[in-house]
PDB file of C-alpha atoms in Angstrom:
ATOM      1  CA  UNK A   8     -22.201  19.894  23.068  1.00 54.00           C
ATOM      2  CA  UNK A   9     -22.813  23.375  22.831  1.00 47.00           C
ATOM      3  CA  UNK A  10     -18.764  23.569  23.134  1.00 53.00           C
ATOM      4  CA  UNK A  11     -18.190  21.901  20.478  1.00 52.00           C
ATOM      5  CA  UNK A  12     -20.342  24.159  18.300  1.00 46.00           C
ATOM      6  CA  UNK A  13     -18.325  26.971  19.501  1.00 42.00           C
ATOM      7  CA  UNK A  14     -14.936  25.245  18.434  1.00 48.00           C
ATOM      8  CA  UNK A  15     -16.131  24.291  15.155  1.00 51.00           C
ATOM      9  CA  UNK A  16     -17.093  27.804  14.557  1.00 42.00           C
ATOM     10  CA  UNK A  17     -13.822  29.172  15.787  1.00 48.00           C
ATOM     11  CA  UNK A  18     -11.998  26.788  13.634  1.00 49.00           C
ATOM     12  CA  UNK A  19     -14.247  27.712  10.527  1.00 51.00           C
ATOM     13  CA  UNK A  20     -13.563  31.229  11.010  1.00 46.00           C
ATOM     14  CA  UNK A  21      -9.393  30.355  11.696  1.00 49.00           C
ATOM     15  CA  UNK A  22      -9.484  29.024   8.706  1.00 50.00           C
ATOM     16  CA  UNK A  23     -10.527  32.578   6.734  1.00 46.00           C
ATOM     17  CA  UNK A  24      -7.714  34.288   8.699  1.00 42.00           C
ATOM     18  CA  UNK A  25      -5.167  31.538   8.127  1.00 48.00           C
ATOM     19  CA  UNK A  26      -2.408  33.114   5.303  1.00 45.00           C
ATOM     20  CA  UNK A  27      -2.618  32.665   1.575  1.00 40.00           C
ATOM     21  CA  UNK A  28      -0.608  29.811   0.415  1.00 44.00           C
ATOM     22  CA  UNK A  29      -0.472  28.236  -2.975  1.00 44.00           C
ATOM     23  CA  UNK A  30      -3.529  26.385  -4.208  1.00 47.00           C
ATOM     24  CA  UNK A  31      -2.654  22.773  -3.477  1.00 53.00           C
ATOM     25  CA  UNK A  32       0.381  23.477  -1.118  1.00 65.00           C
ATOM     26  CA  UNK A  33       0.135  22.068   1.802  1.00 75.00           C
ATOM     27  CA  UNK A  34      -0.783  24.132   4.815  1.00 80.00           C
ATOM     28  CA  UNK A  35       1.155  23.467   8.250  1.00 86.00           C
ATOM     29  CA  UNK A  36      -2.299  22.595   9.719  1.00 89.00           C
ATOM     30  CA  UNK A  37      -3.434  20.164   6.956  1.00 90.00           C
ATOM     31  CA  UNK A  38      -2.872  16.712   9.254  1.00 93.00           C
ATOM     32  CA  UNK A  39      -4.833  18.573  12.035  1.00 94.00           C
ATOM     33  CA  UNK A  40      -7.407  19.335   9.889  1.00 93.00           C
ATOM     34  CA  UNK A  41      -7.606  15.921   8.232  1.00 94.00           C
ATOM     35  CA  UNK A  42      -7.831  14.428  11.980  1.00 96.00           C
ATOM     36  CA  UNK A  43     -10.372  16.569  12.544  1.00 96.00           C
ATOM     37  CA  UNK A  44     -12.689  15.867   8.928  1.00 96.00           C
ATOM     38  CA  UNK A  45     -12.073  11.905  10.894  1.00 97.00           C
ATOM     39  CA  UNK A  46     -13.742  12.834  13.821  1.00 97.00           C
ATOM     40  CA  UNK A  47     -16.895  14.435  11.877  1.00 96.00           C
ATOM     41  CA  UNK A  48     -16.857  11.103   9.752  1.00 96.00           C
ATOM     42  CA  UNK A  49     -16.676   9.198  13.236  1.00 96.00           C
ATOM     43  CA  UNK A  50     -19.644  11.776  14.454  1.00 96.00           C
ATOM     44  CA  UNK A  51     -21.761  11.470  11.670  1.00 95.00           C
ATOM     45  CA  UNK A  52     -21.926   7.456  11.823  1.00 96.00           C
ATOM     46  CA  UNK A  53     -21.578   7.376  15.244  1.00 96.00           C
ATOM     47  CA  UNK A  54     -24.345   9.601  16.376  1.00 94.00           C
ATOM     48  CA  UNK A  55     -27.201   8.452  13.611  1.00 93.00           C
ATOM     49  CA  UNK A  56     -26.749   5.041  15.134  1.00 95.00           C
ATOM     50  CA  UNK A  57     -27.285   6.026  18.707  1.00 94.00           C
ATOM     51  CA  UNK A  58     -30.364   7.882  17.756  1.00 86.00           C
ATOM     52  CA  UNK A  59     -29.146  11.749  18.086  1.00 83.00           C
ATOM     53  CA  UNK A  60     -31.672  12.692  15.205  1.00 84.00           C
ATOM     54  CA  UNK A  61     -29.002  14.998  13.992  1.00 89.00           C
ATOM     55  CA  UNK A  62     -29.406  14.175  10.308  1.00 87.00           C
ATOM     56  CA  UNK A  63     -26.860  15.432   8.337  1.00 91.00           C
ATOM     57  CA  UNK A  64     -25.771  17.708  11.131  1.00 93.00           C
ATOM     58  CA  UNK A  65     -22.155  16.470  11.037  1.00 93.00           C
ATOM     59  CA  UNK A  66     -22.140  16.116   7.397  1.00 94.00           C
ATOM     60  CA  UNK A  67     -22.608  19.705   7.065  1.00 95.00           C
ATOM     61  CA  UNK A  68     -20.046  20.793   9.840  1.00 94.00           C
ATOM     62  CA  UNK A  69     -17.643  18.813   7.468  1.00 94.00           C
ATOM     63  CA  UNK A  70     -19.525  20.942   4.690  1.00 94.00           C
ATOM     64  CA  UNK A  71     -18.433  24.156   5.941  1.00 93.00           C
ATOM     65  CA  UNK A  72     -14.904  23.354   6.887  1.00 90.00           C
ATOM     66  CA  UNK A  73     -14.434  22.814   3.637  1.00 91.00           C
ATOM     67  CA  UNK A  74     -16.128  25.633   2.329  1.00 91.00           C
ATOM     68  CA  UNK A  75     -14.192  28.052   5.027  1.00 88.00           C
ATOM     69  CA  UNK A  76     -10.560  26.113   3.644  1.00 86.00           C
ATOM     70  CA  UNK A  77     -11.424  25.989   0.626  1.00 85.00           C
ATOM     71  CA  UNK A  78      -9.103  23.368  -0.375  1.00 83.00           C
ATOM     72  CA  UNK A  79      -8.023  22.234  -3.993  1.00 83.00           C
ATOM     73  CA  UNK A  80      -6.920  18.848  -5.641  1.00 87.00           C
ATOM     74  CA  UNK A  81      -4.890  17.044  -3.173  1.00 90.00           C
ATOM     75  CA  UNK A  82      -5.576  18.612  -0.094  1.00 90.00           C
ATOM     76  CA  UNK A  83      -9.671  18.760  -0.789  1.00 90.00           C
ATOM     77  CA  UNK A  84      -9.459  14.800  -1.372  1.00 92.00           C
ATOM     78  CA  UNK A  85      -7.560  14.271   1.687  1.00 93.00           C
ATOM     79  CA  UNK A  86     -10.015  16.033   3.835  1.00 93.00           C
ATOM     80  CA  UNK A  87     -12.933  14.048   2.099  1.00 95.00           C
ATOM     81  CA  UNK A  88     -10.873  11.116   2.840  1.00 96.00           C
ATOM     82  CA  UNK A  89     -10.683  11.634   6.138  1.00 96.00           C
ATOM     83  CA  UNK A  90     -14.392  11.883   6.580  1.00 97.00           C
ATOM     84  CA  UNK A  91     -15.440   9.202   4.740  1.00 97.00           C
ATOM     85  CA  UNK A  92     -12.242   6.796   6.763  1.00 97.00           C
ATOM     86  CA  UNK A  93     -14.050   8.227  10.014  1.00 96.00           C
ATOM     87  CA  UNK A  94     -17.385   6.865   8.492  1.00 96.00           C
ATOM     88  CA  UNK A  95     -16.273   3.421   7.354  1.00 96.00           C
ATOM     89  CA  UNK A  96     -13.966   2.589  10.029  1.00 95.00           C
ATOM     90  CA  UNK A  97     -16.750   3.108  12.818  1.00 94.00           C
ATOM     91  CA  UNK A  98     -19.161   1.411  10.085  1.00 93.00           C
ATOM     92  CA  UNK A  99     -17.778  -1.693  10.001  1.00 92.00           C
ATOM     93  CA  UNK A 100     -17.182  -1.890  13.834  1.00 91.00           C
ATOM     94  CA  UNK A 101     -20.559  -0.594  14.767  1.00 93.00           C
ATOM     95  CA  UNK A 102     -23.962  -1.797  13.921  1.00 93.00           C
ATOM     96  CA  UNK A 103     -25.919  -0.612  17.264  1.00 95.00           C
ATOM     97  CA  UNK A 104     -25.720   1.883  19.654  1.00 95.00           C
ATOM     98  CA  UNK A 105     -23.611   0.397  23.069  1.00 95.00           C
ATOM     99  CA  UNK A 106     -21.922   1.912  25.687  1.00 96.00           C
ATOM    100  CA  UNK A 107     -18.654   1.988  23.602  1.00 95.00           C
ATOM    101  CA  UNK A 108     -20.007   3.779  21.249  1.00 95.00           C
ATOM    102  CA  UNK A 109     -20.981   6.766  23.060  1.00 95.00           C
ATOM    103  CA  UNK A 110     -17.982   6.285  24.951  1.00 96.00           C
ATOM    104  CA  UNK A 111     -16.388   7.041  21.576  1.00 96.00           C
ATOM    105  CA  UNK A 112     -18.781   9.953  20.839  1.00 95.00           C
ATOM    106  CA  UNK A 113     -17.648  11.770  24.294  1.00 96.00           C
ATOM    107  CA  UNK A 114     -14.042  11.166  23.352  1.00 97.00           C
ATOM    108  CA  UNK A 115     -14.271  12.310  19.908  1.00 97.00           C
ATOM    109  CA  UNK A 116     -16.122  15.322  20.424  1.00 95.00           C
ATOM    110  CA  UNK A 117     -13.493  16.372  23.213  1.00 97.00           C
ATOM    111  CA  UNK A 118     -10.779  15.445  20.812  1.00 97.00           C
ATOM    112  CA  UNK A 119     -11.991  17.420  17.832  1.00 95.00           C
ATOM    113  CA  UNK A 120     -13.135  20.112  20.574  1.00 95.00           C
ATOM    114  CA  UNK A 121      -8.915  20.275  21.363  1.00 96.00           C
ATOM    115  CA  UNK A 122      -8.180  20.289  17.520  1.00 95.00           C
ATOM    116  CA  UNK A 123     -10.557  23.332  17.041  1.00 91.00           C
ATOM    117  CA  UNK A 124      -9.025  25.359  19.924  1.00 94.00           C
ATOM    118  CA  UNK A 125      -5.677  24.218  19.265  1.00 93.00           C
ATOM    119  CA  UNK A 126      -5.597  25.047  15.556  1.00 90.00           C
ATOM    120  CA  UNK A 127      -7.597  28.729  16.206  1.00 89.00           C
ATOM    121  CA  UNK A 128      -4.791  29.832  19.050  1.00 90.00           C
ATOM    122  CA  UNK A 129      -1.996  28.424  16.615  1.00 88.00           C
ATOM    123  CA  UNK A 130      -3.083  30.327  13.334  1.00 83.00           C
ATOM    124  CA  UNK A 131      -5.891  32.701  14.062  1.00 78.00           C
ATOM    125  CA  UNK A 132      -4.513  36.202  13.609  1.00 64.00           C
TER     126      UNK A 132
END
């Protein structure tokens, strides 16, 4: 878990580094980064039903990617809509904690764990 942390932290601080574009252009990383506001979505349903007492822990991680990208019009209300898709989809397909579900957890936390890294060796300076 602690990993994960890490990446999101990385990626957070990528995202300072990452060059000036125009204000709602679209960055080159914006479909990673929209995969990865899914997976906090995903994380923030997912782990309040299995009992993580987390709160709003992944809520805020979503908080503070925006605040690091700082996004604009379009590319803010993709983002959001990513999270709240992540939500909803697990939402409706989810009403207790089972072994799928943390199943899911483990895979989405390694696959937003990859996006992180992935995104911080691409554009980091």
């Amino acid at each position: 878990m602690r990993k994960h942390f890490f990446a999101v932290l990385i990626l957070i601080s990528a995202c300072h580094l990452a060059p000036a574009r125009a204000q709602d252009g679209a960055a080159p990383f914006d479909r990673d980064l929209q995969r990865l506001a899914e997976i906090l979505g995903t994380l923030h349903y997912l782990r309040g039903i299995c009992g993580n007492n987390e709160g709003a822990k992944w809520r805020n991680e979503m908080q503070a990617l925006v605040d690091a990208e700082t996004p604009s019009g379009e590319r803010r209300a993709r983002m959001i809509a990513g999270f709240n898709r992540g939500y909803n989809g697990f939402q409706q397909t989810y009403r207790t904690c089972t072994p799928a579900a943390s199943i899911a957890i483990r895979r989405y936390i390694e696959e937003g764990s990859k996006i992180s890294r992935d995104l911080t060796a691409r554009y980091a300076n």
